[in-house]
Coordinates of C-alpha atoms and ligand atoms in Angstrom, one line a residue:
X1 CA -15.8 -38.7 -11.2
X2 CA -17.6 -35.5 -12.1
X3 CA -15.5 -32.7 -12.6
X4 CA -16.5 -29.3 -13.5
X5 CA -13.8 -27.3 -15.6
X6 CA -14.0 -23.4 -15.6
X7 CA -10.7 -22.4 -17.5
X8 CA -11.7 -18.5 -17.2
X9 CA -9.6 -15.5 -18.7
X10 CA -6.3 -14.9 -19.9
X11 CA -4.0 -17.5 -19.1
X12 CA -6.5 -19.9 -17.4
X13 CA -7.7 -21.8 -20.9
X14 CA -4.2 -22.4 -21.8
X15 CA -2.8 -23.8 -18.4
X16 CA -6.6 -25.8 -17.4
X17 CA -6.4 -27.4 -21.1
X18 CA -2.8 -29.4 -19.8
X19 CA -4.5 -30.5 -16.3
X20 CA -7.2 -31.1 -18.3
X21 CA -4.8 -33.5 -20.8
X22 CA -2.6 -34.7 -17.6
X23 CA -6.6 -36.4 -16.3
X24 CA -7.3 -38.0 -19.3
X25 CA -4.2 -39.3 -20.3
X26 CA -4.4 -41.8 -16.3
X27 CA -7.4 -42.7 -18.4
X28 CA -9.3 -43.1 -15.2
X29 CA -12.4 -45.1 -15.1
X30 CA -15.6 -42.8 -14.9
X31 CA -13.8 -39.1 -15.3
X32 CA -16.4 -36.9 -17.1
X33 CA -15.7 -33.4 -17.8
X34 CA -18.2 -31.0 -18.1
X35 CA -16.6 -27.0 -19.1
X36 CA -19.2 -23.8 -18.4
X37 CA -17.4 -20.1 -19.1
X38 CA -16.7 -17.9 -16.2
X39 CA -15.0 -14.6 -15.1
X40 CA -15.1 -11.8 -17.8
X41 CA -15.3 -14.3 -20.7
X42 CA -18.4 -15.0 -19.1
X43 CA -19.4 -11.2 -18.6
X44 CA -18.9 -10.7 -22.3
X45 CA -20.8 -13.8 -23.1
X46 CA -23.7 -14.1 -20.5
X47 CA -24.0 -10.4 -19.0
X48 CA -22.6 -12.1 -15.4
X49 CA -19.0 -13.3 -14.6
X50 CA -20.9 -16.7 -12.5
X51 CA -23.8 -17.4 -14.4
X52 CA -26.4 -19.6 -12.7
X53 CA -25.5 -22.5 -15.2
X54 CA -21.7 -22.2 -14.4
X55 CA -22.7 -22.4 -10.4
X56 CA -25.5 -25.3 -11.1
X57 CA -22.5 -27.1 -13.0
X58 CA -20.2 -26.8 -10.5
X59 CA -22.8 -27.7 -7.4
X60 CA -23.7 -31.2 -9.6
X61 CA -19.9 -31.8 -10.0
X62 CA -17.7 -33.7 -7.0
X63 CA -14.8 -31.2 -7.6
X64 CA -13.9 -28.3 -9.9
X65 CA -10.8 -27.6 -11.8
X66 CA -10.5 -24.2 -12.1
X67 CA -8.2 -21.8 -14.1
X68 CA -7.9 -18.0 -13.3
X69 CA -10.3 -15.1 -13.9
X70 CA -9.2 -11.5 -14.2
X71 CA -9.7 -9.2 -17.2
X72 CA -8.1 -5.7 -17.7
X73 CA -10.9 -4.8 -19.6
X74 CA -13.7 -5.5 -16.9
X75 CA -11.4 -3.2 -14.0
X76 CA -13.7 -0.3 -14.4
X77 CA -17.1 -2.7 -14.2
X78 CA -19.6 -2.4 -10.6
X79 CA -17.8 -4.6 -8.3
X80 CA -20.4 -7.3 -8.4
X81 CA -19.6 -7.4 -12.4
X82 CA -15.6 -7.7 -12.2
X83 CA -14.2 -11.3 -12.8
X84 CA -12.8 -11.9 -9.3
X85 CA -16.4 -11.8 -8.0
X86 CA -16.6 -15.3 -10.0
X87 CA -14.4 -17.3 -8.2
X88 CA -15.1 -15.5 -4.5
X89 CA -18.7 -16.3 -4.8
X90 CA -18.3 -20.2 -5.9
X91 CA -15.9 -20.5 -2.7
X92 CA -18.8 -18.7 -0.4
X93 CA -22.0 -20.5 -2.5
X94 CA -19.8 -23.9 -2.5
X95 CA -18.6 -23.3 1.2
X96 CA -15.1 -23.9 0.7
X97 CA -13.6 -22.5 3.7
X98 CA -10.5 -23.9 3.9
X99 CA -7.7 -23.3 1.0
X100 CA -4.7 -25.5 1.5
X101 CA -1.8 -23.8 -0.5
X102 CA 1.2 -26.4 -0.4
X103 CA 5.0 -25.0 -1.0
X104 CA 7.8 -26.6 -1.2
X105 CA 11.4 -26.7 -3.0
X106 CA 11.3 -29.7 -4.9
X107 CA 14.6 -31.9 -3.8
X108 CA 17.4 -31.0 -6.5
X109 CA 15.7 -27.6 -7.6
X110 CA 16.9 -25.1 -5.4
X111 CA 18.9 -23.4 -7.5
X112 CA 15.2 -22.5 -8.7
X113 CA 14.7 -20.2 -6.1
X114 CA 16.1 -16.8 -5.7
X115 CA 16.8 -17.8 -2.3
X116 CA 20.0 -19.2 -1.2
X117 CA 20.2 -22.9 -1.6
X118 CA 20.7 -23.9 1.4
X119 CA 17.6 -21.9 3.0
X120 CA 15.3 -22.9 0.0
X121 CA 16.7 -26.3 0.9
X122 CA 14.2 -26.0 4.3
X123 CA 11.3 -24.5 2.3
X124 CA 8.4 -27.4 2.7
X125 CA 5.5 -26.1 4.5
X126 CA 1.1 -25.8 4.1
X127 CA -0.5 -22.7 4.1
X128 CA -4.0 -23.1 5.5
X129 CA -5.4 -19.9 4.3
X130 CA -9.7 -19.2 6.1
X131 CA -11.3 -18.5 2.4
X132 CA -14.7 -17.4 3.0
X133 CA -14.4 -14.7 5.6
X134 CA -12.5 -11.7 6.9
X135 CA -12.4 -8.4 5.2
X136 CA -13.1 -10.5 1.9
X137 CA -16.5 -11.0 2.7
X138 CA -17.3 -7.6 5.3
X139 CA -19.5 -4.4 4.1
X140 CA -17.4 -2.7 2.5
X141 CA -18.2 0.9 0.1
X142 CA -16.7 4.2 -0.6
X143 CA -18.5 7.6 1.3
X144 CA -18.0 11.3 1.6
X145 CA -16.7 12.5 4.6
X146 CA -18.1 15.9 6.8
X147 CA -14.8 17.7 5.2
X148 CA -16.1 16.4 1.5
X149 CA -13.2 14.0 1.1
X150 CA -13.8 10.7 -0.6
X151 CA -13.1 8.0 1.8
X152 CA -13.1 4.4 1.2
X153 CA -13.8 1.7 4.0
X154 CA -13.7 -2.0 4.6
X155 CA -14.9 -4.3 7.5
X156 CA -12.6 -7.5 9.1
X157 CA -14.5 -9.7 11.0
X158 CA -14.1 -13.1 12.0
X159 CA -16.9 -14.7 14.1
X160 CA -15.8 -17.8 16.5
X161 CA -16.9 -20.6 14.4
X162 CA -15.2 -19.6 11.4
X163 CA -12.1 -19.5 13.3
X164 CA -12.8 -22.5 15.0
X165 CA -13.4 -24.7 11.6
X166 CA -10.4 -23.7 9.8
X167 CA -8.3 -24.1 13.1
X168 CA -9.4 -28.0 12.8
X169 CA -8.4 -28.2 9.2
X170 CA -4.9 -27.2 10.2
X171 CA -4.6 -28.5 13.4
X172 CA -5.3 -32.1 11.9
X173 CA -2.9 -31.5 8.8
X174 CA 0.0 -30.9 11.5
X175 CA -0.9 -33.9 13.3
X176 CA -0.8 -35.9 10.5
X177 CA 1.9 -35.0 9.4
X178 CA 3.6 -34.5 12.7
X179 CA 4.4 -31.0 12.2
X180 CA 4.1 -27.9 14.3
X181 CA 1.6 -25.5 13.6
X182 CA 2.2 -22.0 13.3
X183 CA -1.0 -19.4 13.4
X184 CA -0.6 -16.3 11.7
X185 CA -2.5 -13.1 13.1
X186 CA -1.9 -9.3 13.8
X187 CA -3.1 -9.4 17.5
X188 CA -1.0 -6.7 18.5
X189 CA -3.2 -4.3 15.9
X190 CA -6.0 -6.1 15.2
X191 CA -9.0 -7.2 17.3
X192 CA -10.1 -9.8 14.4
X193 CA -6.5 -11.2 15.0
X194 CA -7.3 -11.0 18.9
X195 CA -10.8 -13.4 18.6
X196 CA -8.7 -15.3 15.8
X197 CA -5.7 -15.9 18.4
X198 CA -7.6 -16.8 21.4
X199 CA -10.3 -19.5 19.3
X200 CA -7.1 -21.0 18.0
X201 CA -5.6 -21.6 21.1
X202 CA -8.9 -23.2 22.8
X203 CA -9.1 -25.7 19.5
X204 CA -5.5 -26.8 19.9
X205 CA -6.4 -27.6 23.7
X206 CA -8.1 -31.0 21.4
X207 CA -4.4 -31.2 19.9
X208 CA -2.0 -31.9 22.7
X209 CA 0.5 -33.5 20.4
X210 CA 0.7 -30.9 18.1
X211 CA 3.4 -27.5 18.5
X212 CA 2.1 -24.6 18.3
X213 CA 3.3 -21.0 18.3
X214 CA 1.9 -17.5 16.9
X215 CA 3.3 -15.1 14.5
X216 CA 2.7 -11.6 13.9
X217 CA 2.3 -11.5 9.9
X218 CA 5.0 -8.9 9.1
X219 CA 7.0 -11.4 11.2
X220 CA 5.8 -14.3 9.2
X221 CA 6.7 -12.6 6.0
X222 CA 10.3 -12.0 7.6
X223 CA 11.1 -15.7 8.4
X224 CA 9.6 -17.0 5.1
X225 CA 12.1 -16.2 3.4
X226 CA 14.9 -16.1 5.6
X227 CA 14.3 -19.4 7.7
X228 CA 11.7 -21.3 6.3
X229 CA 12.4 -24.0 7.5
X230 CA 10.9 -23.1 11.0
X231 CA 7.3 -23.3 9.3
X232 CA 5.5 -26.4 8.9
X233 CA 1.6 -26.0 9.2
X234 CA 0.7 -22.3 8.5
X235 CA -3.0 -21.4 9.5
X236 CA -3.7 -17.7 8.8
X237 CA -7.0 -15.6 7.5
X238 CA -8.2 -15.1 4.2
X239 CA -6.1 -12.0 3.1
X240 CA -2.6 -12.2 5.1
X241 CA -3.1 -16.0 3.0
X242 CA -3.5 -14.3 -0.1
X243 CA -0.5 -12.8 0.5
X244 CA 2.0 -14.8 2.1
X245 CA 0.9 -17.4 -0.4
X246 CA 2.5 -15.6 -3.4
X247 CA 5.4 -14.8 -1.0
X248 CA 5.9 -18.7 -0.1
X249 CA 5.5 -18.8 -4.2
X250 CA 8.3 -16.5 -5.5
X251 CA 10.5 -18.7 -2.6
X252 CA 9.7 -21.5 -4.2
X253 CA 11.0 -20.3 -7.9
X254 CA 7.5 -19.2 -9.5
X255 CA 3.6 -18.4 -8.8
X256 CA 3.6 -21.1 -11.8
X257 CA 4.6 -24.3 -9.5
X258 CA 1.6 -23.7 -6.9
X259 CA -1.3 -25.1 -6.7
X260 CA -4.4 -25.2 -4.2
X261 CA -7.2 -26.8 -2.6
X262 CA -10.4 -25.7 -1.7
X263 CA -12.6 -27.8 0.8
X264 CA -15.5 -27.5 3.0
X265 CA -18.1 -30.1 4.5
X266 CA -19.3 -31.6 1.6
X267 CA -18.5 -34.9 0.9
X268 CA -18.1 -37.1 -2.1
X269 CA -18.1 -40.8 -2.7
X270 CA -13.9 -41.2 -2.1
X271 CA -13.3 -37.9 -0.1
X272 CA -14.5 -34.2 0.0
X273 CA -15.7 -31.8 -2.8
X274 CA -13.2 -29.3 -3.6
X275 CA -12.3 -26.4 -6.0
X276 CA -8.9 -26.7 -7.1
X277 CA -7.2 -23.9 -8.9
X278 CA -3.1 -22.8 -9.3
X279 CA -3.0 -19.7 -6.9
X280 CA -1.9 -17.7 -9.5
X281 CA -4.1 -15.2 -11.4
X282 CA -4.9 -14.7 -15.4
X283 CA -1.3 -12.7 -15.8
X284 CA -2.9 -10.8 -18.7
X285 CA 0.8 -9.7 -19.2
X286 CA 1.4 -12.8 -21.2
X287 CA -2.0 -14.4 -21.9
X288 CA -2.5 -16.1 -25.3
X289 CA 1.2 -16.3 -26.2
X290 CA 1.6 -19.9 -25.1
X291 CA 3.7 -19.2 -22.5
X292 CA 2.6 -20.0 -19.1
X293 CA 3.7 -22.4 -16.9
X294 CA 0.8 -25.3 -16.6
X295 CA 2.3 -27.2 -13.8
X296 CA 0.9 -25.4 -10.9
X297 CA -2.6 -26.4 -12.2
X298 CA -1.2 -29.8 -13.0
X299 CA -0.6 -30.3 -9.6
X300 CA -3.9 -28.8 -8.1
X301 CA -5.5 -31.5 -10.6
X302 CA -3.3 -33.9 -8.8
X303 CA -5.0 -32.7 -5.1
X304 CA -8.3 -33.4 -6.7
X305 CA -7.1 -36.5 -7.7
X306 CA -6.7 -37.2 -4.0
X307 CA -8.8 -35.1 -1.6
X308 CA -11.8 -35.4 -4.2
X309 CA -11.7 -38.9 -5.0
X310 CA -9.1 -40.9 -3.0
X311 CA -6.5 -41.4 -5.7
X312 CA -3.4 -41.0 -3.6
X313 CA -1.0 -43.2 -6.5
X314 CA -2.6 -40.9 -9.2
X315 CA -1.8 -37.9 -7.8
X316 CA 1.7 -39.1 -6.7
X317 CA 2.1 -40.0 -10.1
X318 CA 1.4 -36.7 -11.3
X319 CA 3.5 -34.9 -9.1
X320 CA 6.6 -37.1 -9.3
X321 CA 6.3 -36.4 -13.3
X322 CA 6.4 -32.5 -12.1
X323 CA 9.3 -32.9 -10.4
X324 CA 10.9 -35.2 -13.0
X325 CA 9.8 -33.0 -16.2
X326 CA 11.7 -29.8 -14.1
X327 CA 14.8 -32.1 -13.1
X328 CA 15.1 -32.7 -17.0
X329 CA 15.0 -29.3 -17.5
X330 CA 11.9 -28.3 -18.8
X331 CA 11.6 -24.8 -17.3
X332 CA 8.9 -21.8 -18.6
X333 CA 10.0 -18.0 -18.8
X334 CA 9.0 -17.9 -15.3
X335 CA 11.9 -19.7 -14.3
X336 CA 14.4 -19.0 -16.5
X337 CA 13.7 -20.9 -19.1
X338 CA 12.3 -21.1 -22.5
X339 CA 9.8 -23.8 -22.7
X340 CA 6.2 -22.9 -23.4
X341 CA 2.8 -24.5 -22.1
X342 CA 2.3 -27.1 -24.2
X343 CA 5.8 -28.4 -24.3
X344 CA 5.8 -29.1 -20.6
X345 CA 2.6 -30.2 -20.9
X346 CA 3.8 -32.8 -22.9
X347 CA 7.1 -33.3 -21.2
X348 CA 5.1 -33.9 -17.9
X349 CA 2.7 -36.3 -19.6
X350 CA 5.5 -38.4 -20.7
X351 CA 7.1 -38.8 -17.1
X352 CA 3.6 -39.8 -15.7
Ligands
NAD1 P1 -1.0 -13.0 -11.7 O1 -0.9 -14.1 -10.8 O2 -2.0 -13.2 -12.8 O3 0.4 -12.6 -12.4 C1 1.5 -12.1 -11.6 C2 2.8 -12.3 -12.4 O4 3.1 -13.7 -12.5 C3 2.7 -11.9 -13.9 O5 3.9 -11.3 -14.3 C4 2.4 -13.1 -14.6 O6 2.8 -13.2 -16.0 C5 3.1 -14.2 -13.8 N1 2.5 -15.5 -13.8 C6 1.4 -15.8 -13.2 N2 1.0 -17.1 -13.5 C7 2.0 -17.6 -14.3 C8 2.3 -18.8 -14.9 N3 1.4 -19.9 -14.7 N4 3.3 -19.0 -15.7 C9 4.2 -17.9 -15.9 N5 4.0 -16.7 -15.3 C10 2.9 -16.6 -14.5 O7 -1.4 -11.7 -10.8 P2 -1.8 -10.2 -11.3 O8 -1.1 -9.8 -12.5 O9 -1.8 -9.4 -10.0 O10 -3.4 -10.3 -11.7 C11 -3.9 -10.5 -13.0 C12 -5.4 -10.8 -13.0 O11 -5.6 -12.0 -12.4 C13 -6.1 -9.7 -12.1 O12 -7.3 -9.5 -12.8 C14 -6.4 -10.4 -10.8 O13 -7.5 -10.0 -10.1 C15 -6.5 -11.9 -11.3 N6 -6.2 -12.9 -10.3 C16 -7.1 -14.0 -10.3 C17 -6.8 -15.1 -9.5 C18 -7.7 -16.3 -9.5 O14 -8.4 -16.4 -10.5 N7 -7.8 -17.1 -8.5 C19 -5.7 -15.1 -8.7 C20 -4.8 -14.0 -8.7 C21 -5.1 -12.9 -9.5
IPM2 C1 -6.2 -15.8 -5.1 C2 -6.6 -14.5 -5.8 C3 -8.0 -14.1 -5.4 C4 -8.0 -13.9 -3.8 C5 -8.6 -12.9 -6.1 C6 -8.6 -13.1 -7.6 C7 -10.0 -12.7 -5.6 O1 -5.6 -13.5 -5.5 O2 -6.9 -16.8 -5.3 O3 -5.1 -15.9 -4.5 O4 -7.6 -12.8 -3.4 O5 -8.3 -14.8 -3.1
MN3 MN1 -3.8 -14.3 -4.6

């Protein structure tokens, strides 16, 4: 059990060092870390915010825990500089093309959503968010127009088999978990959603069992929060997942309860390799004040735990002590509370 750590910028050391604890304290047989910089710690150290040895690392691994990258200071770098360009070129070079984003209320915690109970109440549901494609990964550039005005542009795309792989990924989750599928598009605007509509419903022709219905995305946005419970499978491109993922966050009480997944082909000895990260960024707003909530990386340890390595009773273990440590009442500032990192760190350790 190899696992490559890159705890980044700002908040991302504080929250990765818990997951980090959370592992070792399962004592597992055969877990060996191995921790490489990356994002703008790793600009201001190495000159490059992926350096080669922070990709080779992460290539030898079978998974990677990963924190956040983001640094006010490197906003104003070249684009191929800035932290973000970190973590979307190890899900492009590692071919992780399919980001599972779970979000649900956790039974008893409703009143930890701004929604009302009783609609929180049907919040459980998996965003299958397409990671390597769309207008993440198009040209993109600024120019000056004929009439001398600056103009910047970006390109969407989607080819067929990109569409096609991710489809699979969802369309299987719903099936096994027997839920219906929803795909997310803007085909009534956007030809990418149009090629993106019409793949997904020749791959669900392999899914007879499976529901399946499309939603326009300022739709979706609508019915997340008013009826979620009408969502259970969610499979959507790589930026209307970016954001509905932070929507389906806040319903669930905090972008600090939600962690993520990041597969592709590769396999490892128990499962697939993965990239697992909390979905949130490196919220420079309250970085290095001990404050951050650690369990949405807690949890994305625990999907490693069992999409990396087949540990389906560790990760349960983990998440159960989640869900007991906030029963118990040990909430963060982003949820109303006044715990700090390492205290529910602790407090989660103690439940496991
Ligand atoms: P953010 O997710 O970092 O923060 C948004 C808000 O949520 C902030 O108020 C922050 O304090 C709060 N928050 C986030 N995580 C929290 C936690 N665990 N506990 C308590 N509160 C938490 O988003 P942003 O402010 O838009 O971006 C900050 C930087 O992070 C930017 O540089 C951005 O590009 C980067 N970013 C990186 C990732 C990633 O590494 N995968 C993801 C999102 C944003
Ligand atoms: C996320 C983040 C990233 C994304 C950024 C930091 C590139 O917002 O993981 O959700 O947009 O995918
Ligand atoms: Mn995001």
């Amino acid at each position: 059990m190899k696992i490559a750590v890159l705890p980044g910028d700002g908040i991302g050391p504080e929250v990765t060092a818990e997951a980090v604890a959370v592992l070792e304290s399962l004592a597992l047989p055969g877990l060996t870390l191995f921790q490489a910089d990356v994002g703008g710690i790793a600009y201001k150290r190495h000159g490059h915010p992926l350096p080669q040895e922070t990709l080779d690392m992460a290539r030898a691994a079978d998974a990677v825990l990963f924190g956040a990258v983001g640094d006010p200071d490197c906003d104003a770098l070249d684009r191929h500089l800035r932290p973000e360009q970190a973590i979307l070129g190890l899900r492009k070079e590692l071919g992780l093309f399919a980001n599972l984003r779970p979000a649900r209320v956790f039974a008893g915690l409703e009143h930890l959503s701004p929604l009302r109970a009783d609609i929180a109440a049907g919040l459980d549901l998996l965003i299958v968010r397409e990671l390597t494609g769309d207008v993440y990964f198009g040209a993109k550039g600024q120019r000056v127009t004929d009439t001398g005005e600056r103009e910047g542009w970006d390109a969407m795309s989607y080819a067929a088999h990109e569409v096609r792989r991710i489809a699979h990924v969802a369309l299987r989750a719903a099936a096994a978990g027997a839920h219906k599928l929803t795909s997310v598009d803007k085909a009534n605007v956007l030809e990418t959603s149009q090629l993106w509509r019409d793949v997904v419903v020749e791959v669900a022709a392999d899914y007879p069992d499976v529901p399946l219905d499309h939603m326009y995305v300022d739709n979706a946005a609508m019915q997340l929060v008013s009826h979620p419970d009408r969502f259970g499978v969610v499979l959507t491109g790589n930026l209307f997942g970016d954001i509905l993922s932070d929507l389906a966050s806040a319903a669930v009480g905090s972008i600090g309860l939600l962690p993520s997944a990041s597969l592709g082909e590769r396999t490892t000895a128990h499962g697939t390799f993965g990239l697992y990260e909390p979905i949130h960024g490196s919220a420079p707003d309250i970085a290095g004040q001990g404050k951050a909530n650690p369990m949405a990386t807690i949890l994305s340890a625990a999907m490693m735990l069992r999409h990396s390595f087949g540990r389906e009773a560790e990760a349960a273990r983990i998440e159960n002590a989640v869900s007991a440590a906030l029963a118990d009442g040990f909430l963060g500032g982003d949820l109303g509370g006044s715990h700090g990192t390492a205290a529910i760190g602790e407090a989660v350790r103690a439940r496991l």
